[in-house]
Amino acid sequence: MSTEHDEVDRIVGAWGIQRPDLDFSPLEVLSRVDRLSRHLDRARREAFRRSDLEPWEWDVLSALRRAGEPYQLSPKQLLQQTLVSSGTMTNRIDRLVGRRLVRREADPADGRSVLVTITDDGKTRVDAAITRLVDAEALLLGVLPRPDRERLAGLLRKLSLGFDS
């Protein structure tokens, strides 16, 4: 066990003295996750900013890029991947069209429907952003050797599955 202490150790220790009747072990995990989340949020925002993208733009463009050739999805598919409302997605697509990062195209399989397709500029920006993001996240995890990262990823996956089902 490590002899180093972080701010969470100090907080939990102080609460333990004040409220010895409570089990503070959840705080030992989730307070650290919360603090790490703030560092991750800053790193992600900087990676996106350097690619001239807002986080919400990243969400839509990365969904399109991950879809593979021809890098297009229906608005409904984008809704499912980004977990926003229909009105919010319409607004986001409109704004991305205005920035020429995506375009709307008629769905050849259903003339009444549209598909959203990433443009070359959108693809260039999202590719730059993912490169910066992976680099930034690797730096955040740099203190952990690969086996520890893999174990942590597995534990977080196990925890996450309880919320995703």
C-alpha positions as a Markdown table, in Angstrom:
| # | Residue | x | y | z |
|---|---|---|---|---|
| 1 | Met | 0.0 | 0.0 | 0.0 |
| 2 | Ser | 1.3 | 3.5 | -0.9 |
| 3 | Thr | 2.5 | 5.8 | 1.8 |
| 4 | Glu | 1.7 | 8.8 | -0.3 |
| 5 | His | -1.5 | 10.7 | 0.5 |
| 6 | Asp | -3.6 | 12.9 | -1.7 |
| 7 | Glu | -6.4 | 15.4 | -1.0 |
| 8 | Val | -9.0 | 12.7 | -0.9 |
| 9 | Asp | -7.1 | 10.9 | 1.9 |
| 10 | Arg | -7.1 | 14.1 | 3.9 |
| 11 | Ile | -10.8 | 14.7 | 3.3 |
| 12 | Val | -11.7 | 11.1 | 4.2 |
| 13 | Gly | -9.5 | 11.1 | 7.2 |
| 14 | Ala | -11.1 | 14.3 | 8.5 |
| 15 | Trp | -14.6 | 12.9 | 8.0 |
| 16 | Gly | -13.5 | 9.7 | 9.7 |
| 17 | Ile | -12.6 | 11.6 | 12.8 |
| 18 | Gln | -15.9 | 13.6 | 12.7 |
| 19 | Arg | -18.2 | 10.7 | 11.7 |
| 20 | Pro | -16.6 | 7.4 | 12.7 |
| 21 | Asp | -20.0 | 5.8 | 12.3 |
| 22 | Leu | -19.8 | 6.0 | 8.5 |
| 23 | Asp | -18.0 | 4.0 | 5.9 |
| 24 | Phe | -16.2 | 6.4 | 3.7 |
| 25 | Ser | -14.8 | 3.9 | 1.2 |
| 26 | Pro | -17.1 | 5.0 | -1.6 |
| 27 | Leu | -15.6 | 8.5 | -1.3 |
| 28 | Glu | -12.1 | 7.0 | -1.6 |
| 29 | Val | -13.1 | 5.8 | -5.1 |
| 30 | Leu | -15.6 | 8.2 | -6.4 |
| 31 | Ser | -14.1 | 11.4 | -5.1 |
| 32 | Arg | -10.9 | 10.4 | -7.0 |
| 33 | Val | -12.9 | 9.7 | -10.1 |
| 34 | Asp | -14.6 | 13.1 | -9.8 |
| 35 | Arg | -11.2 | 14.9 | -9.4 |
| 36 | Leu | -9.7 | 12.9 | -12.3 |
| 37 | Ser | -12.8 | 13.8 | -14.4 |
| 38 | Arg | -12.0 | 17.5 | -14.0 |
| 39 | His | -8.4 | 17.0 | -15.3 |
| 40 | Leu | -9.8 | 14.9 | -18.2 |
| 41 | Asp | -12.4 | 17.5 | -19.0 |
| 42 | Arg | -9.7 | 20.2 | -19.2 |
| 43 | Ala | -7.4 | 18.0 | -21.4 |
| 44 | Arg | -10.3 | 17.2 | -23.7 |
| 45 | Arg | -11.4 | 20.8 | -24.1 |
| 46 | Glu | -7.9 | 21.8 | -24.9 |
| 47 | Ala | -7.5 | 19.0 | -27.5 |
| 48 | Phe | -10.8 | 20.1 | -29.1 |
| 49 | Arg | -9.9 | 23.8 | -28.9 |
| 50 | Arg | -6.7 | 23.2 | -30.7 |
| 51 | Ser | -8.7 | 21.6 | -33.5 |
| 52 | Asp | -11.2 | 24.5 | -33.5 |
| 53 | Leu | -14.0 | 22.3 | -32.2 |
| 54 | Glu | -16.4 | 22.6 | -29.4 |
| 55 | Pro | -17.1 | 19.4 | -27.3 |
| 56 | Trp | -20.6 | 19.0 | -28.7 |
| 57 | Glu | -19.1 | 19.3 | -32.3 |
| 58 | Trp | -16.6 | 16.6 | -31.4 |
| 59 | Asp | -19.5 | 14.3 | -30.3 |
| 60 | Val | -21.3 | 14.6 | -33.6 |
| 61 | Leu | -18.2 | 14.5 | -35.8 |
| 62 | Ser | -16.6 | 11.7 | -34.0 |
| 63 | Ala | -19.8 | 9.6 | -34.3 |
| 64 | Leu | -19.7 | 10.2 | -38.1 |
| 65 | Arg | -16.0 | 9.4 | -38.4 |
| 66 | Arg | -16.3 | 6.2 | -36.4 |
| 67 | Ala | -19.1 | 5.1 | -38.7 |
| 68 | Gly | -16.5 | 4.5 | -41.5 |
| 69 | Glu | -16.8 | 5.2 | -45.2 |
| 70 | Pro | -18.9 | 7.0 | -46.4 |
| 71 | Tyr | -18.9 | 8.7 | -42.9 |
| 72 | Gln | -22.6 | 9.3 | -42.7 |
| 73 | Leu | -25.4 | 8.5 | -40.3 |
| 74 | Ser | -29.1 | 9.4 | -40.1 |
| 75 | Pro | -30.1 | 12.0 | -37.5 |
| 76 | Lys | -31.8 | 9.2 | -35.6 |
| 77 | Gln | -28.5 | 7.3 | -35.4 |
| 78 | Leu | -26.7 | 10.4 | -34.3 |
| 79 | Leu | -29.3 | 10.9 | -31.5 |
| 80 | Gln | -28.7 | 7.3 | -30.3 |
| 81 | Gln | -24.9 | 7.9 | -30.2 |
| 82 | Thr | -24.8 | 11.3 | -28.6 |
| 83 | Leu | -27.8 | 11.0 | -26.2 |
| 84 | Val | -29.3 | 14.4 | -26.9 |
| 85 | Ser | -32.9 | 15.4 | -27.8 |
| 86 | Ser | -34.2 | 15.6 | -31.3 |
| 87 | Gly | -34.4 | 19.4 | -31.2 |
| 88 | Thr | -30.8 | 19.6 | -29.9 |
| 89 | Met | -29.5 | 17.4 | -32.6 |
| 90 | Thr | -31.3 | 19.4 | -35.3 |
| 91 | Asn | -29.7 | 22.5 | -34.0 |
| 92 | Arg | -26.3 | 20.9 | -33.8 |
| 93 | Ile | -26.5 | 19.6 | -37.4 |
| 94 | Asp | -27.7 | 23.1 | -38.6 |
| 95 | Arg | -24.7 | 24.7 | -36.9 |
| 96 | Leu | -22.2 | 22.1 | -38.3 |
| 97 | Val | -23.7 | 22.6 | -41.8 |
| 98 | Gly | -23.2 | 26.3 | -41.3 |
| 99 | Arg | -19.5 | 25.7 | -40.4 |
| 100 | Arg | -19.2 | 23.4 | -43.4 |
| 101 | Leu | -18.1 | 20.5 | -41.2 |
| 102 | Val | -21.1 | 18.3 | -42.3 |
| 103 | Arg | -23.7 | 18.3 | -45.1 |
| 104 | Arg | -27.2 | 16.9 | -45.4 |
| 105 | Glu | -27.8 | 14.5 | -48.2 |
| 106 | Ala | -31.0 | 12.8 | -49.4 |
| 107 | Asp | -31.0 | 9.2 | -48.3 |
| 108 | Pro | -30.9 | 7.1 | -51.5 |
| 109 | Ala | -32.9 | 4.3 | -49.8 |
| 110 | Asp | -35.7 | 6.7 | -48.6 |
| 111 | Gly | -36.1 | 10.0 | -50.5 |
| 112 | Arg | -38.0 | 11.4 | -47.5 |
| 113 | Ser | -35.1 | 11.0 | -45.2 |
| 114 | Val | -31.7 | 12.6 | -44.9 |
| 115 | Leu | -28.2 | 11.5 | -44.0 |
| 116 | Val | -25.6 | 13.6 | -42.4 |
| 117 | Thr | -22.2 | 13.3 | -44.0 |
| 118 | Ile | -18.9 | 14.6 | -42.6 |
| 119 | Thr | -17.0 | 17.0 | -45.0 |
| 120 | Asp | -13.3 | 16.8 | -45.7 |
| 121 | Asp | -12.8 | 19.7 | -43.3 |
| 122 | Gly | -14.8 | 18.0 | -40.6 |
| 123 | Lys | -12.8 | 14.8 | -41.1 |
| 124 | Thr | -9.5 | 16.7 | -40.9 |
| 125 | Arg | -10.5 | 18.4 | -37.7 |
| 126 | Val | -11.9 | 15.3 | -36.0 |
| 127 | Asp | -8.7 | 13.3 | -37.0 |
| 128 | Ala | -6.5 | 16.1 | -35.5 |
| 129 | Ala | -8.6 | 16.2 | -32.4 |
| 130 | Ile | -8.5 | 12.4 | -31.8 |
| 131 | Thr | -4.7 | 12.5 | -32.2 |
| 132 | Arg | -4.4 | 15.3 | -29.7 |
| 133 | Leu | -6.9 | 13.6 | -27.3 |
| 134 | Val | -5.1 | 10.3 | -27.3 |
| 135 | Asp | -1.8 | 12.1 | -26.6 |
| 136 | Ala | -3.3 | 14.1 | -23.8 |
| 137 | Glu | -5.0 | 11.1 | -22.2 |
| 138 | Ala | -1.8 | 9.1 | -22.4 |
| 139 | Leu | -0.1 | 11.9 | -20.5 |
| 140 | Leu | -2.7 | 11.8 | -17.8 |
| 141 | Leu | -2.2 | 8.0 | -17.4 |
| 142 | Gly | 1.5 | 8.2 | -17.8 |
| 143 | Val | 2.2 | 7.3 | -14.1 |
| 144 | Leu | 0.5 | 4.0 | -14.5 |
| 145 | Pro | 2.3 | 1.0 | -16.2 |
| 146 | Arg | 0.2 | -0.7 | -18.9 |
| 147 | Pro | -0.9 | -3.7 | -16.7 |
| 148 | Asp | -2.3 | -1.2 | -14.2 |
| 149 | Arg | -4.1 | 0.7 | -16.9 |
| 150 | Glu | -5.6 | -2.5 | -18.2 |
| 151 | Arg | -6.7 | -3.6 | -14.7 |
| 152 | Leu | -8.2 | -0.1 | -14.1 |
| 153 | Ala | -10.0 | -0.2 | -17.4 |
| 154 | Gly | -11.5 | -3.6 | -16.5 |
| 155 | Leu | -12.6 | -2.4 | -13.1 |
| 156 | Leu | -14.2 | 0.8 | -14.6 |
| 157 | Arg | -15.9 | -1.3 | -17.3 |
| 158 | Lys | -17.4 | -3.6 | -14.7 |
| 159 | Leu | -18.7 | -0.5 | -12.7 |
| 160 | Ser | -19.9 | 1.1 | -15.9 |
| 161 | Leu | -21.9 | -1.9 | -17.1 |
| 162 | Gly | -24.1 | -1.6 | -14.1 |
| 163 | Phe | -25.2 | 1.8 | -15.4 |
| 164 | Asp | -25.4 | 1.0 | -19.1 |
| 165 | Ser | -27.9 | -1.9 | -18.7 |
